[in-house]
Structure formats: structure tokens, C-alpha cells
PDB file of C-alpha atoms in Angstrom:
ATOM      1  CA  MET A 143      22.901 160.757  79.948  1.00 61.00           C
ATOM      2  CA  LYS A 144      25.363 162.687  82.063  1.00 71.00           C
ATOM      3  CA  ASN A 145      23.620 163.450  85.346  1.00 73.00           C
ATOM      4  CA  LYS A 146      25.984 163.279  87.617  1.00 91.00           C
ATOM      5  CA  LYS A 147      28.001 166.337  87.829  1.00 96.00           C
ATOM      6  CA  LEU A 148      32.012 166.386  89.040  1.00 97.00           C
ATOM      7  CA  ASN A 149      33.744 169.587  90.308  1.00 98.00           C
ATOM      8  CA  ILE A 150      36.968 169.140  89.014  1.00 98.00           C
ATOM      9  CA  LEU A 151      39.882 171.208  90.613  1.00 98.00           C
ATOM     10  CA  LEU A 152      42.676 171.925  87.875  1.00 98.00           C
ATOM     11  CA  SER A 153      45.972 172.447  89.654  1.00 98.00           C
ATOM     12  CA  ALA A 154      48.075 175.088  88.497  1.00 98.00           C
ATOM     13  CA  PRO A 155      51.503 175.542  87.192  1.00 97.00           C
ATOM     14  CA  ARG A 156      50.962 172.527  85.951  1.00 97.00           C
ATOM     15  CA  GLY A 157      52.842 170.419  83.195  1.00 96.00           C
ATOM     16  CA  PHE A 158      55.946 171.787  81.358  1.00 97.00           C
ATOM     17  CA  CYS A 159      58.643 173.873  82.810  1.00 96.00           C
ATOM     18  CA  ALA A 160      61.026 176.343  80.753  1.00 97.00           C
ATOM     19  CA  GLY A 161      63.549 172.799  81.088  1.00 97.00           C
ATOM     20  CA  VAL A 162      61.496 170.224  79.727  1.00 97.00           C
ATOM     21  CA  GLU A 163      60.465 173.290  77.162  1.00 97.00           C
ATOM     22  CA  ARG A 164      64.238 174.045  76.137  1.00 98.00           C
ATOM     23  CA  ALA A 165      65.032 170.250  75.773  1.00 98.00           C
ATOM     24  CA  ILE A 166      61.982 169.502  73.495  1.00 98.00           C
ATOM     25  CA  GLU A 167      62.282 172.545  71.070  1.00 98.00           C
ATOM     26  CA  ILE A 168      66.696 171.257  71.125  1.00 98.00           C
ATOM     27  CA  VAL A 169      65.641 168.467  69.131  1.00 98.00           C
ATOM     28  CA  GLU A 170      63.017 170.260  67.004  1.00 98.00           C
ATOM     29  CA  LYS A 171      65.875 172.237  65.823  1.00 98.00           C
ATOM     30  CA  SER A 172      67.797 170.371  65.503  1.00 98.00           C
ATOM     31  CA  LEU A 173      65.934 167.861  63.436  1.00 98.00           C
ATOM     32  CA  LYS A 174      65.221 170.883  61.775  1.00 97.00           C
ATOM     33  CA  LYS A 175      69.042 172.476  61.091  1.00 97.00           C
ATOM     34  CA  TYR A 176      70.510 168.867  60.308  1.00 97.00           C
ATOM     35  CA  GLY A 177      67.852 167.813  58.646  1.00 97.00           C
ATOM     36  CA  SER A 178      67.130 163.598  60.508  1.00 96.00           C
ATOM     37  CA  PRO A 179      68.560 161.464  61.645  1.00 97.00           C
ATOM     38  CA  VAL A 180      69.421 163.318  65.002  1.00 98.00           C
ATOM     39  CA  TYR A 181      69.938 160.631  67.774  1.00 98.00           C
ATOM     40  CA  VAL A 182      69.052 161.762  71.796  1.00 98.00           C
ATOM     41  CA  ARG A 183      71.044 160.199  74.210  1.00 97.00           C
ATOM     42  CA  HIS A 184      68.624 158.266  76.515  1.00 96.00           C
ATOM     43  CA  GLU A 185      64.681 160.334  76.310  1.00 95.00           C
ATOM     44  CA  ILE A 186      64.756 163.686  75.963  1.00 94.00           C
ATOM     45  CA  VAL A 187      61.457 164.618  79.010  1.00 94.00           C
ATOM     46  CA  HIS A 188      60.612 161.326  80.758  1.00 95.00           C
ATOM     47  CA  ASN A 189      57.780 160.975  79.042  1.00 96.00           C
ATOM     48  CA  LYS A 190      56.268 158.417  75.891  1.00 95.00           C
ATOM     49  CA  TYR A 191      53.663 160.951  74.001  1.00 96.00           C
ATOM     50  CA  VAL A 192      56.677 163.597  73.246  1.00 97.00           C
ATOM     51  CA  VAL A 193      59.209 160.599  73.345  1.00 97.00           C
ATOM     52  CA  ASP A 194      56.907 158.858  69.699  1.00 97.00           C
ATOM     53  CA  ASP A 195      56.101 162.909  68.923  1.00 97.00           C
ATOM     54  CA  LEU A 196      60.046 163.392  67.784  1.00 98.00           C
ATOM     55  CA  LYS A 197      60.759 159.975  67.273  1.00 98.00           C
ATOM     56  CA  SER A 198      57.861 160.502  64.194  1.00 98.00           C
ATOM     57  CA  LYS A 199      59.895 163.798  63.630  1.00 98.00           C
ATOM     58  CA  GLY A 200      63.150 162.312  62.323  1.00 98.00           C
ATOM     59  CA  ALA A 201      64.763 161.881  66.143  1.00 98.00           C
ATOM     60  CA  ILE A 202      66.488 158.260  67.153  1.00 98.00           C
ATOM     61  CA  PHE A 203      66.586 157.066  71.152  1.00 98.00           C
ATOM     62  CA  VAL A 204      69.502 155.436  72.737  1.00 97.00           C
ATOM     63  CA  GLU A 205      70.543 154.447  75.286  1.00 96.00           C
ATOM     64  CA  GLU A 206      74.526 154.786  75.020  1.00 96.00           C
ATOM     65  CA  LEU A 207      76.763 156.910  71.836  1.00 97.00           C
ATOM     66  CA  GLU A 208      78.056 153.462  70.757  1.00 96.00           C
ATOM     67  CA  GLU A 209      74.677 152.459  69.938  1.00 97.00           C
ATOM     68  CA  ILE A 210      74.977 154.984  66.901  1.00 97.00           C
ATOM     69  CA  SER A 211      76.806 153.843  64.227  1.00 94.00           C
ATOM     70  CA  ASP A 212      76.243 156.720  62.189  1.00 95.00           C
ATOM     71  CA  LYS A 213      78.917 159.304  64.161  1.00 95.00           C
ATOM     72  CA  THR A 214      79.002 162.006  60.672  1.00 96.00           C
ATOM     73  CA  ARG A 215      74.703 162.369  62.736  1.00 97.00           C
ATOM     74  CA  PRO A 216      74.503 165.022  65.073  1.00 97.00           C
ATOM     75  CA  VAL A 217      73.619 163.341  68.970  1.00 98.00           C
ATOM     76  CA  ILE A 218      71.184 165.755  72.198  1.00 98.00           C
ATOM     77  CA  PHE A 219      71.938 164.807  76.162  1.00 98.00           C
ATOM     78  CA  SER A 220      68.761 164.999  77.761  1.00 96.00           C
ATOM     79  CA  ALA A 221      67.354 167.308  79.605  1.00 97.00           C
ATOM     80  CA  HIS A 222      68.377 165.209  82.897  1.00 97.00           C
ATOM     81  CA  GLY A 223      72.594 166.335  82.770  1.00 97.00           C
ATOM     82  CA  VAL A 224      75.318 163.302  81.818  1.00 97.00           C
ATOM     83  CA  PRO A 225      77.890 161.809  83.288  1.00 97.00           C
ATOM     84  CA  LYS A 226      81.484 163.911  82.402  1.00 96.00           C
ATOM     85  CA  HIS A 227      82.869 160.967  80.158  1.00 96.00           C
ATOM     86  CA  VAL A 228      79.783 161.518  77.385  1.00 97.00           C
ATOM     87  CA  SER A 229      80.723 164.845  76.092  1.00 96.00           C
ATOM     88  CA  ILE A 230      84.654 163.675  76.332  1.00 97.00           C
ATOM     89  CA  ASP A 231      83.338 160.544  74.629  1.00 96.00           C
ATOM     90  CA  ALA A 232      81.762 162.478  72.121  1.00 97.00           C
ATOM     91  CA  MET A 233      85.120 164.349  71.057  1.00 96.00           C
ATOM     92  CA  LYS A 234      86.884 161.664  70.666  1.00 96.00           C
ATOM     93  CA  HIS A 235      84.312 160.592  68.058  1.00 95.00           C
ATOM     94  CA  ASN A 236      84.355 164.035  66.280  1.00 96.00           C
ATOM     95  CA  MET A 237      80.666 164.161  66.848  1.00 96.00           C
ATOM     96  CA  GLU A 238      78.948 167.051  66.506  1.00 96.00           C
ATOM     97  CA  TYR A 239      77.218 166.779  69.610  1.00 97.00           C
ATOM     98  CA  VAL A 240      73.459 169.390  71.626  1.00 97.00           C
ATOM     99  CA  ASP A 241      73.061 169.491  75.590  1.00 97.00           C
ATOM    100  CA  ALA A 242      70.125 169.814  76.476  1.00 98.00           C
ATOM    101  CA  THR A 243      70.542 169.983  80.690  1.00 98.00           C
ATOM    102  CA  CYS A 244      68.409 171.337  81.775  1.00 98.00           C
ATOM    103  CA  PRO A 245      70.013 174.993  83.514  1.00 97.00           C
ATOM    104  CA  LEU A 246      69.077 174.012  87.001  1.00 97.00           C
ATOM    105  CA  VAL A 247      70.329 170.364  86.197  1.00 98.00           C
ATOM    106  CA  SER A 248      73.328 172.365  85.155  1.00 97.00           C
ATOM    107  CA  LYS A 249      74.425 174.692  87.950  1.00 97.00           C
ATOM    108  CA  VAL A 250      73.802 171.679  90.682  1.00 98.00           C
ATOM    109  CA  HIS A 251      76.688 170.732  88.597  1.00 98.00           C
ATOM    110  CA  ARG A 252      78.808 173.158  88.556  1.00 97.00           C
ATOM    111  CA  GLU A 253      78.182 174.041  92.333  1.00 97.00           C
ATOM    112  CA  ALA A 254      78.969 169.828  93.013  1.00 97.00           C
ATOM    113  CA  GLU A 255      82.769 170.607  90.676  1.00 97.00           C
ATOM    114  CA  ASN A 256      82.934 174.399  92.813  1.00 97.00           C
ATOM    115  CA  LEU A 257      82.842 172.134  95.762  1.00 97.00           C
ATOM    116  CA  ASN A 258      85.207 169.521  94.994  1.00 97.00           C
ATOM    117  CA  LYS A 259      87.950 171.630  93.996  1.00 97.00           C
ATOM    118  CA  LEU A 260      87.754 173.141  97.885  1.00 96.00           C
ATOM    119  CA  GLY A 261      88.696 170.209  99.398  1.00 96.00           C
ATOM    120  CA  PHE A 262      84.870 168.681 100.436  1.00 96.00           C
ATOM    121  CA  HIS A 263      83.788 165.783 100.406  1.00 96.00           C
ATOM    122  CA  LEU A 264      79.971 165.702  98.369  1.00 97.00           C
ATOM    123  CA  ILE A 265      76.472 164.255  99.557  1.00 98.00           C
ATOM    124  CA  LEU A 266      73.786 164.540  96.699  1.00 98.00           C
ATOM    125  CA  ILE A 267      70.684 163.708  98.041  1.00 98.00           C
ATOM    126  CA  GLY A 268      67.941 161.649  95.302  1.00 98.00           C
ATOM    127  CA  HIS A 269      67.180 158.511  94.668  1.00 97.00           C
ATOM    128  CA  LYS A 270      69.290 155.560  92.918  1.00 97.00           C
ATOM    129  CA  ASN A 271      69.478 154.932  88.750  1.00 96.00           C
ATOM    130  CA  HIS A 272      67.410 158.418  88.165  1.00 96.00           C
ATOM    131  CA  PRO A 273      69.064 159.953  85.584  1.00 96.00           C
ATOM    132  CA  GLU A 274      70.125 162.819  86.656  1.00 97.00           C
ATOM    133  CA  VAL A 275      71.611 161.516  89.966  1.00 98.00           C
ATOM    134  CA  ILE A 276      73.834 159.642  86.980  1.00 97.00           C
ATOM    135  CA  GLY A 277      75.140 162.736  85.738  1.00 98.00           C
ATOM    136  CA  THR A 278      76.001 164.994  88.899  1.00 98.00           C
ATOM    137  CA  MET A 279      77.592 161.729  90.597  1.00 98.00           C
ATOM    138  CA  GLY A 280      79.236 161.340  87.220  1.00 98.00           C
ATOM    139  CA  GLN A 281      80.485 165.175  87.333  1.00 98.00           C
ATOM    140  CA  LEU A 282      83.376 164.433  90.387  1.00 97.00           C
ATOM    141  CA  PRO A 283      85.985 161.738  90.239  1.00 96.00           C
ATOM    142  CA  LYS A 284      85.253 158.152  91.612  1.00 93.00           C
ATOM    143  CA  GLY A 285      84.760 158.500  95.948  1.00 93.00           C
ATOM    144  CA  SER A 286      84.334 161.932  96.350  1.00 96.00           C
ATOM    145  CA  ILE A 287      80.303 162.074  96.248  1.00 97.00           C
ATOM    146  CA  ASP A 288      78.291 159.641  98.446  1.00 97.00           C
ATOM    147  CA  LEU A 289      74.399 158.861  97.390  1.00 98.00           C
ATOM    148  CA  ILE A 290      71.698 159.157 100.847  1.00 98.00           C
ATOM    149  CA  GLN A 291      68.075 158.817  99.053  1.00 98.00           C
ATOM    150  CA  ASP A 292      66.380 158.507 102.641  1.00 97.00           C
ATOM    151  CA  GLU A 293      65.773 160.033 106.255  1.00 97.00           C
ATOM    152  CA  ASN A 294      67.092 155.626 107.560  1.00 97.00           C
ATOM    153  CA  GLU A 295      70.349 156.622 105.327  1.00 98.00           C
ATOM    154  CA  ALA A 296      71.297 159.922 106.289  1.00 98.00           C
ATOM    155  CA  GLU A 297      70.730 158.497 110.098  1.00 97.00           C
ATOM    156  CA  ASN A 298      73.285 155.676 109.594  1.00 97.00           C
ATOM    157  CA  TYR A 299      76.359 157.891 107.016  1.00 97.00           C
ATOM    158  CA  SER A 300      79.610 157.476 108.075  1.00 94.00           C
ATOM    159  CA  PRO A 301      81.511 159.692 105.201  1.00 89.00           C
ATOM    160  CA  LYS A 302      85.557 158.881 105.201  1.00 81.00           C
ATOM    161  CA  ILE A 303      85.819 163.120 105.776  1.00 81.00           C
ATOM    162  CA  LYS A 304      83.683 164.532 108.264  1.00 82.00           C
ATOM    163  CA  ASP A 305      84.992 167.652 108.521  1.00 86.00           C
ATOM    164  CA  LYS A 306      84.616 169.653 105.383  1.00 94.00           C
ATOM    165  CA  ILE A 307      81.357 168.194 104.164  1.00 97.00           C
ATOM    166  CA  ALA A 308      78.907 169.574 102.183  1.00 97.00           C
ATOM    167  CA  TYR A 309      75.332 168.407 100.532  1.00 98.00           C
ATOM    168  CA  VAL A 310      73.800 168.674  96.513  1.00 98.00           C
ATOM    169  CA  THR A 311      70.238 168.184  95.728  1.00 98.00           C
ATOM    170  CA  GLN A 312      68.217 166.160  93.169  1.00 97.00           C
ATOM    171  CA  THR A 313      66.140 169.293  91.209  1.00 97.00           C
ATOM    172  CA  THR A 314      63.045 166.512  91.447  1.00 95.00           C
ATOM    173  CA  LEU A 315      62.472 165.937  94.398  1.00 96.00           C
ATOM    174  CA  SER A 316      59.526 165.780  97.535  1.00 95.00           C
ATOM    175  CA  VAL A 317      60.647 169.417  98.963  1.00 95.00           C
ATOM    176  CA  ASP A 318      58.549 167.641 102.709  1.00 95.00           C
ATOM    177  CA  ASP A 319      61.075 164.682 102.477  1.00 95.00           C
ATOM    178  CA  THR A 320      64.480 166.600 101.346  1.00 97.00           C
ATOM    179  CA  ILE A 321      64.068 168.846 103.641  1.00 97.00           C
ATOM    180  CA  ASN A 322      63.593 166.351 106.997  1.00 97.00           C
ATOM    181  CA  ILE A 323      67.177 164.577 105.360  1.00 98.00           C
ATOM    182  CA  ILE A 324      68.493 168.064 105.437  1.00 97.00           C
ATOM    183  CA  ASN A 325      67.900 168.104 108.754  1.00 97.00           C
ATOM    184  CA  VAL A 326      68.968 164.619 110.666  1.00 98.00           C
ATOM    185  CA  LEU A 327      71.886 165.345 108.402  1.00 97.00           C
ATOM    186  CA  LYS A 328      72.738 168.399 109.977  1.00 97.00           C
ATOM    187  CA  LYS A 329      71.944 166.980 112.724  1.00 96.00           C
ATOM    188  CA  LYS A 330      75.078 164.905 112.451  1.00 95.00           C
ATOM    189  CA  PHE A 331      76.498 166.902 111.029  1.00 95.00           C
ATOM    190  CA  PRO A 332      76.476 170.986 112.074  1.00 95.00           C
ATOM    191  CA  ASN A 333      79.290 172.170 109.747  1.00 95.00           C
ATOM    192  CA  ILE A 334      77.842 170.537 106.536  1.00 96.00           C
ATOM    193  CA  LYS A 335      77.790 172.838 104.197  1.00 96.00           C
ATOM    194  CA  GLU A 336      73.947 174.090 101.973  1.00 95.00           C
ATOM    195  CA  PRO A 337      73.939 175.593  99.019  1.00 94.00           C
ATOM    196  CA  VAL A 338      74.041 179.009  98.495  1.00 87.00           C
ATOM    197  CA  LYS A 339      70.265 178.619  96.742  1.00 89.00           C
ATOM    198  CA  GLU A 340      68.694 175.185  96.688  1.00 89.00           C
ATOM    199  CA  ASP A 341      68.710 173.244  94.688  1.00 94.00           C
ATOM    200  CA  ILE A 342      65.193 171.115  94.078  1.00 94.00           C
ATOM    201  CA  CYS A 343      64.141 173.040  91.264  1.00 95.00           C
ATOM    202  CA  TYR A 344      61.306 176.070  90.916  1.00 95.00           C
ATOM    203  CA  ALA A 345      58.929 174.407  88.623  1.00 95.00           C
ATOM    204  CA  THR A 346      59.149 170.807  90.943  1.00 96.00           C
ATOM    205  CA  THR A 347      57.809 173.156  93.769  1.00 97.00           C
ATOM    206  CA  ASN A 348      55.527 175.494  92.411  1.00 97.00           C
ATOM    207  CA  ARG A 349      53.475 171.571  91.134  1.00 97.00           C
ATOM    208  CA  GLN A 350      54.579 170.866  94.556  1.00 98.00           C
ATOM    209  CA  LYS A 351      52.755 173.297  96.193  1.00 98.00           C
ATOM    210  CA  ALA A 352      49.416 173.961  94.344  1.00 98.00           C
ATOM    211  CA  VAL A 353      48.981 170.132  94.569  1.00 98.00           C
ATOM    212  CA  LYS A 354      49.716 170.664  98.220  1.00 98.00           C
ATOM    213  CA  ASN A 355      46.748 173.920  98.135  1.00 97.00           C
ATOM    214  CA  ILE A 356      44.212 171.555  96.629  1.00 98.00           C
ATOM    215  CA  ALA A 357      45.069 168.272  98.529  1.00 98.00           C
ATOM    216  CA  GLN A 358      42.405 168.042 101.047  1.00 97.00           C
ATOM    217  CA  LYS A 359      39.702 169.541  99.091  1.00 98.00           C
ATOM    218  CA  CYS A 360      39.515 166.424  96.597  1.00 98.00           C
ATOM    219  CA  ASP A 361      38.143 162.591  97.276  1.00 98.00           C
ATOM    220  CA  MET A 362      40.653 161.597  94.451  1.00 98.00           C
ATOM    221  CA  PHE A 363      43.427 163.563  92.938  1.00 98.00           C
ATOM    222  CA  PHE A 364      45.419 162.327  89.586  1.00 98.00           C
ATOM    223  CA  VAL A 365      48.679 163.497  88.454  1.00 98.00           C
ATOM    224  CA  ILE A 366      49.085 162.807  84.508  1.00 98.00           C
ATOM    225  CA  GLY A 367      52.160 162.068  83.710  1.00 97.00           C
ATOM    226  CA  SER A 368      55.087 158.739  82.908  1.00 96.00           C
ATOM    227  CA  ARG A 369      55.816 156.356  85.926  1.00 95.00           C
ATOM    228  CA  ASN A 370      59.931 156.732  85.477  1.00 94.00           C
ATOM    229  CA  SER A 371      58.550 160.773  85.901  1.00 95.00           C
ATOM    230  CA  SER A 372      60.569 161.489  89.218  1.00 95.00           C
ATOM    231  CA  ASN A 373      58.577 165.037  89.911  1.00 95.00           C
ATOM    232  CA  SER A 374      55.595 163.022  88.371  1.00 97.00           C
ATOM    233  CA  VAL A 375      55.646 159.868  91.179  1.00 97.00           C
ATOM    234  CA  ARG A 376      56.233 163.078  93.927  1.00 97.00           C
ATOM    235  CA  LEU A 377      52.879 165.058  92.913  1.00 98.00           C
ATOM    236  CA  VAL A 378      51.452 161.887  93.551  1.00 98.00           C
ATOM    237  CA  GLU A 379      52.796 161.524  96.926  1.00 98.00           C
ATOM    238  CA  VAL A 380      52.381 165.324  97.481  1.00 98.00           C
ATOM    239  CA  ALA A 381      48.680 165.260  96.814  1.00 98.00           C
ATOM    240  CA  GLN A 382      48.960 161.545  99.903  1.00 98.00           C
ATOM    241  CA  LYS A 383      50.734 163.191 102.167  1.00 98.00           C
ATOM    242  CA  SER A 384      48.219 166.526 101.990  1.00 98.00           C
ATOM    243  CA  GLY A 385      45.299 164.487 103.002  1.00 96.00           C
ATOM    244  CA  CYS A 386      43.781 162.961  99.707  1.00 98.00           C
ATOM    245  CA  VAL A 387      44.992 158.355 100.333  1.00 98.00           C
ATOM    246  CA  GLU A 388      43.357 158.222  96.989  1.00 98.00           C
ATOM    247  CA  SER A 389      45.742 159.883  94.662  1.00 98.00           C
ATOM    248  CA  TYR A 390      47.418 158.173  91.464  1.00 98.00           C
ATOM    249  CA  LEU A 391      49.721 158.501  88.149  1.00 98.00           C
ATOM    250  CA  ILE A 392      47.607 158.426  84.768  1.00 98.00           C
ATOM    251  CA  HIS A 393      50.249 157.374  81.863  1.00 96.00           C
ATOM    252  CA  SER A 394      50.449 156.007  78.598  1.00 93.00           C
ATOM    253  CA  GLU A 395      48.857 152.528  79.695  1.00 94.00           C
ATOM    254  CA  SER A 396      46.583 153.425  82.456  1.00 95.00           C
ATOM    255  CA  VAL A 397      42.909 152.622  82.976  1.00 97.00           C
ATOM    256  CA  ILE A 398      40.790 155.264  84.770  1.00 97.00           C
ATOM    257  CA  PRO A 399      39.018 153.995  87.309  1.00 97.00           C
ATOM    258  CA  PHE A 400      35.367 155.508  86.430  1.00 97.00           C
ATOM    259  CA  ASP A 401      33.956 153.351  89.870  1.00 96.00           C
ATOM    260  CA  LYS A 402      36.180 154.816  92.095  1.00 97.00           C
ATOM    261  CA  ILE A 403      35.721 158.532  90.037  1.00 97.00           C
ATOM    262  CA  ASN A 404      31.445 157.160  89.921  1.00 96.00           C
ATOM    263  CA  ASN A 405      31.515 158.276  93.972  1.00 96.00           C
ATOM    264  CA  CYS A 406      33.106 161.352  94.140  1.00 97.00           C
ATOM    265  CA  GLU A 407      32.313 164.953  94.365  1.00 98.00           C
ATOM    266  CA  THR A 408      35.799 166.658  94.094  1.00 98.00           C
ATOM    267  CA  ILE A 409      38.816 165.168  91.986  1.00 98.00           C
ATOM    268  CA  GLY A 410      41.525 167.150  91.797  1.00 98.00           C
ATOM    269  CA  VAL A 411      43.843 167.172  88.633  1.00 98.00           C
ATOM    270  CA  SER A 412      47.853 167.781  87.485  1.00 98.00           C
ATOM    271  CA  SER A 413      50.919 167.420  86.011  1.00 98.00           C
ATOM    272  CA  GLY A 414      54.427 165.858  86.054  1.00 97.00           C
ATOM    273  CA  ALA A 415      55.987 168.815  84.759  1.00 96.00           C
ATOM    274  CA  SER A 416      57.147 166.736  81.315  1.00 95.00           C
ATOM    275  CA  ALA A 417      54.215 165.471  80.412  1.00 97.00           C
ATOM    276  CA  PRO A 418      52.411 167.487  78.049  1.00 97.00           C
ATOM    277  CA  GLU A 419      48.778 169.182  77.974  1.00 98.00           C
ATOM    278  CA  ILE A 420      47.111 167.704  75.534  1.00 98.00           C
ATOM    279  CA  LEU A 421      47.485 164.441  77.826  1.00 98.00           C
ATOM    280  CA  VAL A 422      45.829 166.608  80.151  1.00 98.00           C
ATOM    281  CA  ASN A 423      42.169 167.675  77.687  1.00 98.00           C
ATOM    282  CA  ASP A 424      42.854 163.881  76.526  1.00 98.00           C
ATOM    283  CA  PHE A 425      42.059 162.658  80.553  1.00 98.00           C
ATOM    284  CA  LEU A 426      39.420 165.525  80.926  1.00 98.00           C
ATOM    285  CA  ASP A 427      37.803 164.761  77.248  1.00 97.00           C
ATOM    286  CA  LYS A 428      36.989 160.643  78.771  1.00 97.00           C
ATOM    287  CA  LEU A 429      35.490 162.152  81.898  1.00 97.00           C
ATOM    288  CA  ASN A 430      33.491 164.565  79.994  1.00 96.00           C
ATOM    289  CA  GLN A 431      31.744 161.711  78.327  1.00 95.00           C
ATOM    290  CA  LYS A 432      30.820 160.544  81.359  1.00 95.00           C
ATOM    291  CA  TYR A 433      30.325 162.948  83.978  1.00 96.00           C
ATOM    292  CA  GLN A 434      28.989 167.024  83.775  1.00 96.00           C
ATOM    293  CA  LEU A 435      32.738 168.993  84.328  1.00 97.00           C
ATOM    294  CA  GLU A 436      32.171 171.358  86.730  1.00 97.00           C
ATOM    295  CA  ILE A 437      35.919 172.492  85.853  1.00 98.00           C
ATOM    296  CA  LYS A 438      37.703 175.398  88.240  1.00 98.00           C
ATOM    297  CA  GLU A 439      41.591 176.161  87.682  1.00 98.00           C
ATOM    298  CA  VAL A 440      43.377 176.869  90.888  1.00 98.00           C
ATOM    299  CA  GLU A 441      46.804 179.186  90.815  1.00 97.00           C
ATOM    300  CA  ILE A 442      48.724 179.972  93.302  1.00 96.00           C
ATOM    301  CA  ILE A 443      51.619 181.444  91.005  1.00 95.00           C
ATOM    302  CA  LYS A 444      52.017 182.574  87.036  1.00 95.00           C
ATOM    303  CA  GLU A 445      55.363 181.115  85.961  1.00 95.00           C
ATOM    304  CA  ASP A 446      57.116 183.217  83.385  1.00 94.00           C
ATOM    305  CA  ILE A 447      60.637 181.217  83.226  1.00 94.00           C
ATOM    306  CA  VAL A 448      61.804 181.108  79.748  1.00 96.00           C
ATOM    307  CA  PHE A 449      65.234 179.231  79.233  1.00 97.00           C
ATOM    308  CA  LYS A 450      67.045 179.495  76.029  1.00 96.00           C
ATOM    309  CA  VAL A 451      68.398 177.343  73.844  1.00 97.00           C
ATOM    310  CA  PRO A 452      72.199 177.091  72.575  1.00 96.00           C
ATOM    311  CA  LYS A 453      73.390 180.127  69.552  1.00 94.00           C
ATOM    312  CA  LYS A 454      74.139 177.559  67.505  1.00 93.00           C
ATOM    313  CA  LEU A 455      70.618 176.512  67.047  1.00 95.00           C
ATOM    314  CA  ASN A 456      68.880 179.964  65.771  1.00 86.00           C
TER     315      ASN A 456
END
């Protein structure tokens, strides 16, 4: 018998952003147009459920083009973007490719290229080895862009060229942490050129604002998402810094900590930009088996952004 009442504050917006929806649609439309198999370089988005679903429909995931034995089959580049050499390699092999890079990541790529052409030495604020960072750094000649991951690295940064530097950022960073890094850089380099429009994407910003809005009212906070999803991990950090220390990521192998939830009155729930809503519902269903749920969705902004898929797939 469910005798404990549990209040759920459901953060909104949450889950899929326009870039993720577009990337998944590109794989599905490619399978429809070309038949299976269709190859995808790197996980199309960082979510096991999504990747497994697309595998079941005929997508084959690889990390590099060399792994594709049948080069007559099309390949899709993931939403995180790829270094320039990847599309050049695909052309060398006469491969049909579809670029599912999120348009907001492509914007950062173009920005970096333009600044490089204008003679600026670039700083990229981001996380080492994240595919988006590898893709952005791979747009420019080696040595013309440096990665800075935190305030400490910003403090100790000493570029070869000091009079003409600019920065761009990964799109899925913590808004607050990034502002702190930027402030350090601006103090050190008063003439540093910043992006015309900030690079952290609307979806990352909105999801972080929504979590901040409810975190301090919660005894525990759960973010549904993958461990390798940068924006999901950042949401957990945002919840912790906003007053809910007991904030956790719920991924495909997570065990729900019912022993801790038993002591809670209110818990918060959100999901990363690559986590489908079905995973949020699964989590709520598991809670519903043990508690009387009182669910309240707290929405701070409506999202209506849609990105079109490439014309050749329509």
C-alpha cells in the first residue's frame, strides 16, 4: 500500500532540444531514403536509449570512417559536429554523407573560422575530449586555438599572441561557470574579442534556469540523462549549486535510491537535452509504484525552435 505522499516538481523545459530532434530525424529519414544499413559516426546524441532504438532500425554506429567496410553506404555525422578532416576523408572515399551537426554548433564553427581568418588567436572554453570540442578545434589549423577548461587554466593561460585574441565556447556548458572563466580572461586580456551572440545554446540555458528555479525547494533532485552527456551532467551541478546538495544523474545503469527518497517530501526532476521523455515517464512510474505522487510541472519558458533537416532528405 502506498502510504507516503511525495511531491514532484517537474522542471520545464526539459529533454529533447531542437538540435537533438533534428539529428534523430536525419537518421530516421536517411534510413527511409537509403535503406539500411546507414552508418553514424559517433553516437548521434549522447543517450543509450536513443542509440539502441536507432540500431534496431538499421543504423550502425562507428567512431571513425575507417571502420566502415562498405563505403557505398551513407554516413551521418553526429549532432556534436566533426573536425574538418572527417568530411574531407568522406569525400576522398566518394562517400555520401549527411551532416547532422546542430546548427548552433555549426554557428560556433563558422565564428571560429571567421575569427581565425581575421588573424585572431582563439580560445575555446570547453571540456577536453568532448566530441563537440574535438569538432570545433578541428575546424582550425593546429596551434591556432587553445582549450581552457576552468578558472585556474584561465588564470595561468599565456598565449603566444596577446594583442589579438578571441574566445568561443562549447554550447553545453554551465552558464555560471563559463561566466566566471570569461571574467578571468577579460581581466587578463581587456581587449579579448567575445562572440556577437553567446555560444551556450538556448536549450542549455533554459534547462539550467528551470532547474535553478526549483532546486532550493527540493530535498533531492534527479536529472535523467547519460553519463557522457555534458548538458545532463551540468544540470546535476546546477541543482547542487542552487541549493539541492542531494542531486543525482539517473542513467541507464542507475539504481534509484529509494532509501533516501523515503526521507523526502519534495523531489525535483529534469532531463538532459538528449534524453527522451519516455525515460522521465519510466522514472516517474517507478516512483508511482511506491508513493502517492503529487506532480507539478514548473515551466519557466516555452520553446518553439525547430531546425529543418537537409533538403536532400525530404
